[in-house]
Amino acid sequence: MQVALEIRPVEAVECAAAVLPAFEDGPGQLPAPAAELYESKEFSGKPNETALLYAVPGFAARRVLLYGAGKREKLTPADLRRYAGAAARTLQAKSLAQGALLLDGELAGAAWVQAAVEGALAGHYDADALKTERNNGRKLESFTLAVPSGDEALRAALERGRITGEAQNFARDLVNEPANRLPPAELAARAEKMAAECGLECEVLDVHRLRQLGMGALLGVAQGSAEPPVLIVLRYRPEGAAAGAHLGLVGKGVTFDSGGLSIKPADGMEKMKYDMAGGAAVIGAMRGIADLRPAIPVTALIPAVENMTGPAAQRPGDIVTSLSGKTIEVLNTDAEGRLILADAMTYAARLGCTHLVDAATLTGAIVVALGHLRVGLFSNDDELRQKVLSASEAAGERMWHMPLDDDYKDYLKSAFADIPNIGGRWGGAVTAAMFLREFANPLPWVHLDIAGTAWLDDGKPHLAKGASGVPVRTFIELAMAW
Ligand code: BES
Ligand code: MN
Ligand code: ZN
């Protein structure tokens, strides 16, 4: 879908449908037919309420879509992002080819423009790549933002929103793709292709190299699968970067998680193709970062494995030696994400990263704690935590600060190795993060548990069922705002 900015009245934009945000406060400047609908109480501007008007006098567009946006003074860019997405989905469902969204008054600013573009691109996305009749042939081809007046700053905001929205959708495609079509080697091939197109460096460490390096924790997870593991490394280097902060983004890339011998129940197992959503988010974010060129160097690391039950599968009770030298007792083979992340984080430090942020569909426990609305955020460093929280707020990806008190470490005791890969029954998201902390220290580090937020079981007005693309936007914003 093309996105564009038109600096002129929306009335003048010729297209299939002009979209007008309509607020609960009343019709305001809306055209007379809209005011009539308010009058007759057929329409009130409640969130996601819609009304379609035809042949509205003064409008070059063939239709006017009123889009309910709630109370005007409560509207935030995050709300607008969702409304723009929902409006794009509404037009698409009606087989309309072009839309133009009015942003006037206070909404004609850079943050609003960026959010609206991101929302429209994300809303337009459908996971139909493998349907032989894509979306029954219906496609919204262009989405225009109409601002009555503006300047170059708005064009830059449009471009930033476009790059960010496309990066998010790129990640969603990877996540929605099933595990038979996207094993670790194929995920690496996609990263390599993207890197070549965007001017990033990409290095793929194969199983021989991983053995040579001694990544026993990662290799232990992979050994039950016929698909060989890889560690994908993407490098972004700005021109003339001074020695200083070097951001490491680490993403869990389990292309399928059967649980291994500690096998998962059949019900819902098909969803475990999304266990590489952290890795996909990191790859997507790097695509955006390559285009937007922030000042900070960024290295991305995606350990990619399949967790299976083959004849060589790792057993509960096995003890592996991680790259850090620490020994790990694998009490549950389904707690595999932390094992591969441990080795990737040790390697990130060796590559010179000074700050680490990981994203991982790590625990069912974070879903119990926070549901599907907020990412669980854990950190060993107040300053980095604040940076990530600010970025997440600007990006409209909600997060919640979770605890990592030192005495949670008492939950992680092994009789036979340095550390077990699981804690007891309680605080599962916290003990998983405590495990990771052992491998992140002493670097400042933030862990994002996205098990509840990377996948939508049901579609929403603004987003299709399936991969959400969280936290691509936060990662891009973090690098840009550093
Ligand atoms: N990939 C899962 C976590 C997960 C659960 C992601 C639900 C998305 C939705 C992870 O590898 C896992 O299996 N975690 C276990 C840990 C347990 C064995 C300590 C879990 O959460 O049950
Ligand atoms: Mn698992
Ligand atoms: Zn997993």
Coordinates of C-alpha atoms and ligand atoms in Angstrom, one line a residue:
M1 CA 0.0 0.0 0.0
Q2 CA 1.2 3.5 -0.9
V3 CA 1.1 6.1 1.8
A4 CA 1.3 9.8 1.0
L5 CA 0.9 13.2 2.5
E6 CA -1.3 15.9 0.9
I7 CA -0.9 19.4 2.3
R8 CA -4.4 20.6 1.2
P9 CA -8.0 20.4 2.4
V10 CA -9.3 16.8 2.5
E11 CA -12.3 18.0 0.6
A12 CA -10.1 18.5 -2.5
V13 CA -8.5 15.0 -2.4
E14 CA -10.0 12.8 -5.0
C15 CA -10.3 9.2 -3.8
A16 CA -12.8 6.4 -3.0
A17 CA -13.3 7.6 0.6
A18 CA -12.3 10.5 2.8
V19 CA -12.0 9.5 6.4
L20 CA -13.0 12.1 9.0
P21 CA -12.2 11.5 12.7
A22 CA -15.5 12.1 14.4
F23 CA -15.5 12.8 18.1
E24 CA -18.0 12.2 20.9
D25 CA -18.0 15.9 21.7
G26 CA -20.3 16.6 18.7
P27 CA -20.0 17.2 15.0
G28 CA -17.8 20.3 15.2
Q29 CA -16.6 21.2 11.7
L30 CA -18.0 18.0 10.1
P31 CA -20.1 18.4 7.0
A32 CA -23.9 18.9 7.3
P33 CA -24.9 15.3 6.6
A34 CA -22.6 14.2 9.5
A35 CA -24.2 16.7 11.8
E36 CA -27.6 15.3 10.9
L37 CA -26.5 11.8 12.0
Y38 CA -25.4 13.2 15.4
E39 CA -28.7 15.1 15.6
S40 CA -30.7 11.9 15.0
K41 CA -28.4 10.0 17.4
E42 CA -27.6 7.5 14.6
F43 CA -23.9 8.3 15.2
S44 CA -22.2 9.6 18.3
G45 CA -18.5 9.4 17.8
K46 CA -17.8 6.5 20.2
P47 CA -14.5 4.7 19.6
N48 CA -14.6 2.6 16.4
E49 CA -18.2 3.6 15.5
T50 CA -18.5 4.2 11.7
A51 CA -20.9 5.8 9.3
L52 CA -20.6 6.0 5.5
L53 CA -22.0 9.0 3.6
Y54 CA -22.3 9.2 -0.1
A55 CA -22.0 12.2 -2.4
V56 CA -21.3 14.7 0.3
P57 CA -21.4 18.3 -1.1
G58 CA -18.0 19.9 -1.3
F59 CA -16.0 16.6 -1.2
A60 CA -14.1 15.4 -4.2
A61 CA -14.1 11.9 -2.6
R62 CA -16.9 9.6 -3.6
R63 CA -17.7 8.7 0.0
V64 CA -17.0 10.1 3.4
L65 CA -16.3 7.6 6.2
L66 CA -17.0 9.0 9.7
Y67 CA -14.7 7.2 12.1
G68 CA -15.6 7.4 15.8
A69 CA -12.6 8.5 17.8
G70 CA -14.0 9.1 21.3
K71 CA -13.5 12.2 23.3
R72 CA -11.3 14.7 21.5
E73 CA -9.2 15.9 24.5
K74 CA -8.4 12.3 25.4
L75 CA -7.0 11.4 22.0
T76 CA -3.4 10.4 22.0
P77 CA -1.1 9.5 19.1
A78 CA -1.4 5.9 20.3
D79 CA -5.2 6.1 19.9
L80 CA -4.8 7.7 16.5
R81 CA -2.5 4.9 15.4
R82 CA -5.2 2.4 16.2
Y83 CA -8.0 4.4 14.6
A84 CA -6.0 4.9 11.4
G85 CA -5.4 1.2 11.3
A86 CA -9.0 0.4 11.9
A87 CA -10.1 2.9 9.2
A88 CA -7.7 1.3 6.8
R89 CA -9.1 -2.1 7.6
T90 CA -12.7 -0.8 7.2
L91 CA -11.9 0.6 3.7
Q92 CA -10.2 -2.7 2.7
A93 CA -13.2 -4.7 3.9
K94 CA -15.4 -2.6 1.7
S95 CA -13.1 -3.1 -1.4
L96 CA -12.3 0.5 -1.6
A97 CA -9.0 1.3 -3.3
Q98 CA -7.9 4.7 -1.9
G99 CA -8.5 6.5 1.4
A100 CA -7.6 9.9 2.6
L101 CA -7.6 10.6 6.4
L102 CA -8.1 14.2 7.6
L103 CA -5.6 15.4 10.2
D104 CA -6.4 19.0 11.1
G105 CA -5.9 21.4 14.0
E106 CA -3.7 19.9 16.7
L107 CA -3.5 16.6 14.7
A108 CA -1.6 18.2 11.9
G109 CA 1.7 17.6 13.8
A110 CA 4.7 15.3 13.3
A111 CA 3.9 12.8 16.1
W112 CA 0.3 12.4 14.8
V113 CA 1.3 12.0 11.2
Q114 CA 3.9 9.4 12.1
A115 CA 1.4 7.5 14.3
A116 CA -1.3 7.6 11.7
V117 CA 0.9 6.2 8.9
E118 CA 2.2 3.4 11.2
G119 CA -1.3 2.5 12.1
A120 CA -2.6 2.5 8.6
L121 CA 0.2 0.3 7.4
A122 CA -0.2 -2.1 10.3
G123 CA -4.0 -2.1 9.9
H124 CA -3.8 -2.8 6.2
Y125 CA -1.7 -5.9 6.7
D126 CA -3.3 -9.3 6.5
A127 CA -1.6 -12.7 6.9
D128 CA -2.7 -13.9 3.5
A129 CA 0.6 -14.6 1.9
L130 CA -0.1 -18.3 1.7
K131 CA -3.8 -18.0 0.5
T132 CA -4.0 -18.7 -3.1
E133 CA -6.6 -16.0 -3.5
R134 CA -5.1 -13.2 -1.5
N135 CA -7.9 -11.4 0.3
N136 CA -10.3 -12.2 -2.6
G137 CA -8.4 -9.8 -4.7
R138 CA -9.5 -6.8 -2.6
K139 CA -6.8 -4.3 -1.9
L140 CA -6.6 -0.9 -0.4
E141 CA -3.9 0.6 -2.7
S142 CA -3.2 4.0 -1.2
F143 CA -3.8 5.8 2.1
T144 CA -3.2 9.5 2.1
L145 CA -3.0 11.9 5.1
A146 CA -4.6 15.2 4.3
V147 CA -3.4 18.1 6.4
P148 CA -4.7 21.6 5.6
S149 CA -1.2 23.2 6.2
G150 CA 2.2 21.9 7.1
D151 CA 5.9 21.8 6.2
E152 CA 8.9 19.5 5.6
A153 CA 8.8 18.2 9.1
L154 CA 5.5 16.5 8.3
R155 CA 7.1 14.8 5.2
A156 CA 9.9 13.5 7.4
A157 CA 7.3 12.2 9.9
L158 CA 5.5 10.5 7.1
E159 CA 8.7 8.8 5.9
R160 CA 9.6 7.7 9.4
G161 CA 6.1 6.3 9.9
R162 CA 6.3 4.5 6.6
I163 CA 9.6 2.9 7.4
T164 CA 8.5 1.9 10.9
G165 CA 5.2 0.5 9.8
E166 CA 6.8 -1.5 7.0
A167 CA 9.5 -2.8 9.4
Q168 CA 6.7 -4.0 11.7
N169 CA 4.9 -5.8 8.9
F170 CA 8.1 -7.4 7.7
A171 CA 8.5 -8.9 11.2
R172 CA 4.9 -10.0 11.2
D173 CA 5.3 -11.9 7.9
L174 CA 8.2 -13.8 9.4
V175 CA 6.2 -14.7 12.5
N176 CA 3.1 -15.8 10.7
E177 CA 5.0 -18.0 8.3
P178 CA 4.8 -21.6 9.6
A179 CA 7.7 -23.6 10.9
N180 CA 7.9 -26.0 8.0
R181 CA 8.6 -23.0 5.7
L182 CA 10.8 -21.0 8.1
P183 CA 13.3 -23.2 9.8
P184 CA 16.4 -21.5 11.3
A185 CA 18.4 -21.7 8.0
E186 CA 15.5 -20.0 6.2
L187 CA 15.1 -17.3 8.8
A188 CA 18.8 -16.6 8.3
A189 CA 18.4 -16.5 4.5
R190 CA 15.6 -13.9 5.0
A191 CA 17.8 -11.8 7.3
E192 CA 20.7 -12.0 4.8
K193 CA 18.4 -10.9 1.9
M194 CA 17.1 -8.0 3.9
A195 CA 20.6 -7.0 5.0
A196 CA 21.8 -7.0 1.4
E197 CA 18.9 -4.9 0.3
C198 CA 19.2 -2.4 3.2
G199 CA 23.0 -2.1 3.4
L200 CA 23.5 -4.0 6.7
E201 CA 26.2 -6.5 7.4
C202 CA 25.0 -10.0 8.1
E203 CA 26.9 -12.9 9.4
V204 CA 25.4 -16.4 10.0
L205 CA 27.3 -18.6 12.4
D206 CA 26.6 -22.3 11.5
V207 CA 26.5 -25.3 13.7
H208 CA 30.2 -26.0 13.3
R209 CA 31.1 -22.5 14.3
L210 CA 28.7 -22.6 17.3
R211 CA 30.5 -25.8 18.4
Q212 CA 33.9 -24.3 18.0
L213 CA 32.9 -21.3 20.1
G214 CA 31.3 -23.6 22.8
M215 CA 27.7 -22.5 22.8
G216 CA 26.6 -25.6 24.7
A217 CA 23.4 -24.1 25.9
L218 CA 22.2 -23.2 22.5
L219 CA 23.4 -26.5 20.9
G220 CA 21.6 -28.6 23.6
V221 CA 18.3 -27.1 22.6
A222 CA 18.9 -27.7 18.9
Q223 CA 20.1 -31.3 19.1
G224 CA 16.6 -32.8 19.0
S225 CA 15.8 -31.3 15.6
A226 CA 16.8 -32.3 12.1
E227 CA 17.0 -28.6 11.4
P228 CA 20.5 -27.2 12.2
P229 CA 20.7 -24.2 14.4
V230 CA 22.3 -20.8 13.5
L231 CA 23.2 -17.6 15.2
I232 CA 22.3 -14.7 13.0
V233 CA 24.3 -11.5 13.5
L234 CA 23.3 -8.2 11.9
R235 CA 25.4 -5.1 12.1
Y236 CA 24.4 -1.5 11.7
R237 CA 27.3 1.0 11.9
P238 CA 26.6 4.8 11.5
E239 CA 29.2 6.9 9.7
G240 CA 31.8 8.3 12.1
A241 CA 30.3 6.9 15.3
A242 CA 32.3 7.9 18.3
A243 CA 33.4 5.2 20.8
G244 CA 30.6 5.0 23.2
A245 CA 27.3 3.2 23.6
H246 CA 26.8 0.2 21.4
L247 CA 23.3 -1.3 21.5
G248 CA 22.9 -5.1 21.3
L249 CA 19.4 -6.3 20.4
V250 CA 18.9 -10.0 21.1
G251 CA 15.8 -11.9 19.9
K252 CA 14.6 -15.4 20.7
G253 CA 14.4 -17.3 17.5
V254 CA 12.8 -20.7 18.3
T255 CA 11.2 -21.4 14.9
F256 CA 9.0 -24.1 16.6
D257 CA 8.7 -25.0 20.2
S258 CA 7.3 -28.5 20.8
G259 CA 8.7 -28.3 24.3
G260 CA 11.2 -31.0 23.5
L261 CA 10.9 -34.2 25.7
S262 CA 9.1 -32.0 28.3
I263 CA 6.6 -31.9 25.5
K264 CA 3.7 -29.4 25.3
P265 CA 0.0 -30.4 25.2
A266 CA -1.4 -30.8 21.6
D267 CA -4.0 -28.2 22.2
G268 CA -2.6 -24.9 20.9
M269 CA 0.8 -26.3 20.0
E270 CA 0.4 -25.0 16.4
K271 CA 0.8 -21.5 17.8
M272 CA 4.4 -22.3 18.8
K273 CA 5.5 -21.2 15.4
Y274 CA 5.4 -17.7 16.9
D275 CA 8.2 -18.6 19.4
M276 CA 10.6 -16.7 17.1
A277 CA 8.7 -13.4 17.4
G278 CA 11.5 -11.8 19.4
G279 CA 14.0 -12.7 16.7
A280 CA 11.6 -11.5 14.0
A281 CA 11.1 -8.2 15.8
V282 CA 14.9 -7.7 16.0
I283 CA 15.3 -8.4 12.3
G284 CA 12.4 -6.1 11.4
A285 CA 13.8 -3.3 13.7
M286 CA 17.2 -3.6 12.0
R287 CA 15.5 -3.1 8.6
G288 CA 13.9 0.1 9.9
I289 CA 17.2 1.2 11.6
A290 CA 19.1 0.7 8.4
D291 CA 16.8 3.1 6.6
L292 CA 16.5 5.7 9.4
R293 CA 20.2 5.7 10.3
P294 CA 20.3 6.6 14.0
A295 CA 23.6 7.8 15.5
I296 CA 24.2 4.7 17.7
P297 CA 25.8 1.5 16.4
V298 CA 23.5 -1.5 16.7
T299 CA 24.3 -5.2 16.6
A300 CA 21.4 -7.7 16.4
L301 CA 21.8 -11.3 17.5
I302 CA 19.2 -13.9 16.8
P303 CA 19.8 -17.4 18.0
A304 CA 17.6 -19.6 15.8
V305 CA 16.8 -23.2 16.7
E306 CA 13.9 -25.7 16.6
N307 CA 13.0 -27.3 19.9
M308 CA 12.0 -30.9 19.0
T309 CA 12.0 -34.5 20.3
G310 CA 14.3 -36.3 17.9
P311 CA 16.4 -39.3 18.9
A312 CA 19.3 -37.0 19.9
A313 CA 17.0 -34.6 21.9
Q314 CA 18.4 -33.3 25.2
R315 CA 17.0 -35.0 28.3
P316 CA 15.7 -33.5 31.5
G317 CA 18.6 -33.7 33.9
D318 CA 21.2 -33.1 31.2
I319 CA 23.9 -30.6 32.2
V320 CA 25.3 -28.3 29.5
T321 CA 28.2 -25.9 29.5
S322 CA 27.3 -22.4 28.2
L323 CA 29.6 -20.1 26.3
S324 CA 30.1 -18.1 29.5
G325 CA 31.5 -21.3 31.1
K326 CA 28.6 -21.6 33.6
T327 CA 27.1 -25.0 33.7
I328 CA 23.3 -25.3 33.4
E329 CA 21.1 -28.2 34.6
V330 CA 18.3 -28.6 32.1
L331 CA 15.4 -29.6 34.4
N332 CA 12.8 -28.9 31.8
T333 CA 13.5 -29.0 28.0
D334 CA 10.6 -26.6 27.4
A335 CA 12.4 -23.8 29.2
E336 CA 14.6 -23.5 26.0
G337 CA 14.4 -19.8 25.2
R338 CA 16.6 -18.7 28.1
L339 CA 19.2 -21.3 27.1
I340 CA 19.7 -20.0 23.6
L341 CA 19.5 -16.4 24.9
A342 CA 22.2 -17.0 27.5
D343 CA 24.7 -17.9 24.9
A344 CA 23.7 -15.1 22.5
M345 CA 24.0 -12.5 25.3
T346 CA 27.5 -13.8 26.2
Y347 CA 28.5 -13.5 22.6
A348 CA 26.9 -10.0 22.3
A349 CA 29.2 -8.8 25.1
R350 CA 32.2 -10.3 23.3
L351 CA 31.2 -8.4 20.1
G352 CA 31.5 -5.2 22.1
C353 CA 27.9 -4.4 22.9
T354 CA 27.7 -2.1 25.9
H355 CA 23.9 -2.3 26.4
L356 CA 21.6 -5.2 25.8
V357 CA 17.9 -5.4 25.1
D358 CA 16.3 -8.8 24.5
A359 CA 12.8 -9.7 23.3
A360 CA 11.5 -13.2 23.8
T361 CA 8.3 -15.1 23.9
L362 CA 9.7 -16.5 27.1
T363 CA 7.0 -17.6 29.5
G364 CA 3.4 -18.5 29.9
A365 CA 3.7 -17.0 33.3
I366 CA 3.9 -13.4 31.9
V367 CA 0.6 -14.0 30.1
V368 CA -0.9 -15.0 33.5
A369 CA 0.6 -11.9 35.1
L370 CA -0.2 -9.2 32.4
G371 CA -2.6 -10.8 29.9
H372 CA -2.2 -9.8 26.3
L373 CA -2.0 -6.0 26.6
R374 CA 1.4 -5.2 28.2
V375 CA 4.9 -6.5 27.6
G376 CA 6.7 -7.6 30.8
L377 CA 9.9 -5.5 31.2
F378 CA 12.7 -6.6 33.5
S379 CA 16.0 -4.9 33.9
N380 CA 19.2 -4.6 36.0
D381 CA 19.7 -0.9 35.2
D382 CA 17.4 2.0 35.9
E383 CA 18.7 4.3 33.2
L384 CA 18.3 1.8 30.4
R385 CA 14.9 0.7 31.7
Q386 CA 13.8 4.4 31.6
K387 CA 15.0 4.7 28.0
V388 CA 13.1 1.6 26.9
L389 CA 10.0 2.6 28.7
S390 CA 10.0 6.1 27.1
A391 CA 10.6 4.5 23.7
S392 CA 7.7 2.1 24.3
E393 CA 5.4 4.9 25.3
A394 CA 6.2 6.9 22.2
A395 CA 5.8 3.8 20.0
G396 CA 2.5 2.9 21.5
E397 CA 3.6 -0.6 22.7
R398 CA 2.6 -0.8 26.3
M399 CA 5.0 -2.4 28.8
W400 CA 5.1 -2.9 32.5
H401 CA 8.1 -2.9 34.9
M402 CA 8.4 -6.2 36.7
P403 CA 10.6 -7.0 39.7
L404 CA 14.1 -8.6 39.8
D405 CA 14.9 -8.5 43.6
D406 CA 18.2 -10.3 44.4
D407 CA 16.5 -12.8 46.7
Y408 CA 14.4 -14.3 43.7
K409 CA 17.8 -16.0 43.0
D410 CA 16.9 -18.4 45.9
Y411 CA 14.3 -19.8 43.5
L412 CA 17.1 -21.0 41.1
K413 CA 19.2 -23.6 42.9
S414 CA 20.7 -26.7 41.3
A415 CA 22.3 -29.6 43.2
F416 CA 24.5 -30.6 40.3
A417 CA 25.3 -27.5 38.2
D418 CA 25.8 -23.8 38.6
I419 CA 22.2 -23.0 37.8
P420 CA 19.0 -24.8 36.8
N421 CA 17.0 -23.6 33.8
I422 CA 13.8 -23.4 35.8
G423 CA 12.7 -22.1 39.2
G424 CA 9.8 -23.6 41.2
R425 CA 6.1 -23.2 40.6
W426 CA 5.8 -19.5 41.3
G427 CA 6.9 -16.3 39.7
G428 CA 7.8 -18.1 36.4
A429 CA 8.4 -14.9 34.4
V430 CA 10.6 -13.5 37.1
T431 CA 12.7 -16.6 37.5
A432 CA 13.2 -16.8 33.8
A433 CA 14.4 -13.2 33.8
M434 CA 16.6 -13.9 36.8
F435 CA 18.2 -16.7 34.8
L436 CA 18.9 -14.3 32.0
R437 CA 20.3 -11.7 34.3
E438 CA 23.1 -14.2 35.2
F439 CA 24.3 -14.1 31.6
A440 CA 23.7 -10.3 31.0
N441 CA 25.6 -9.1 34.0
P442 CA 27.5 -6.8 34.3
L443 CA 26.1 -5.1 31.2
P444 CA 23.1 -2.9 31.5
W445 CA 20.2 -5.0 30.2
V446 CA 16.5 -5.0 29.6
H447 CA 14.5 -8.1 29.0
L448 CA 11.1 -7.9 27.3
D449 CA 8.9 -10.9 27.8
I450 CA 6.5 -10.7 24.8
A451 CA 4.8 -14.1 25.1
G452 CA 1.4 -12.4 25.7
T453 CA 1.7 -9.6 23.2
A454 CA 3.5 -10.9 20.1
W455 CA 0.4 -12.8 19.0
L456 CA -3.3 -11.9 18.7
D457 CA -5.6 -14.9 19.1
D458 CA -8.5 -12.8 17.6
G459 CA -8.3 -9.9 15.2
K460 CA -8.9 -6.4 16.4
P461 CA -10.5 -3.5 14.6
H462 CA -7.0 -2.2 13.9
L463 CA -5.0 -5.4 13.6
A464 CA -5.4 -8.8 11.9
K465 CA -5.3 -12.0 13.9
G466 CA -1.8 -13.4 14.2
A467 CA 1.6 -11.7 14.7
S468 CA 1.4 -8.2 16.2
G469 CA 5.0 -7.1 15.4
V470 CA 5.6 -6.1 19.0
P471 CA 8.2 -4.6 19.9
V472 CA 9.6 -3.5 16.5
R473 CA 8.5 0.1 16.9
T474 CA 10.0 0.4 20.4
F475 CA 13.3 -0.9 19.2
I476 CA 13.4 1.6 16.3
E477 CA 12.4 4.5 18.6
L478 CA 15.0 3.4 21.2
A479 CA 17.8 3.6 18.6
M480 CA 16.5 6.8 17.2
A481 CA 16.1 8.6 20.6
W482 CA 19.4 7.3 22.1
Ligands
BES1 N1 7.7 -20.5 24.3 C1 7.3 -20.8 25.6 C2 6.6 -19.7 26.3 C3 5.2 -19.3 25.7 C4 4.1 -19.8 26.3 C5 5.1 -18.5 24.7 C6 2.9 -19.4 25.8 C7 3.9 -18.1 24.2 C8 2.8 -18.6 24.8 C9 8.5 -21.2 26.4 O1 9.6 -21.7 25.7 C10 8.1 -22.1 27.4 O2 7.7 -23.2 27.1 N2 8.1 -21.7 28.7 C11 7.7 -22.6 29.7 C12 8.6 -22.5 30.9 C13 8.4 -23.5 31.9 C14 8.8 -24.9 31.4 C15 9.3 -23.2 33.1 C16 6.3 -22.1 30.2 O3 6.1 -20.9 30.2 O4 5.4 -22.9 30.4
MN2 MN 9.4 -23.8 25.6
ZN3 ZN 9.7 -21.3 23.7

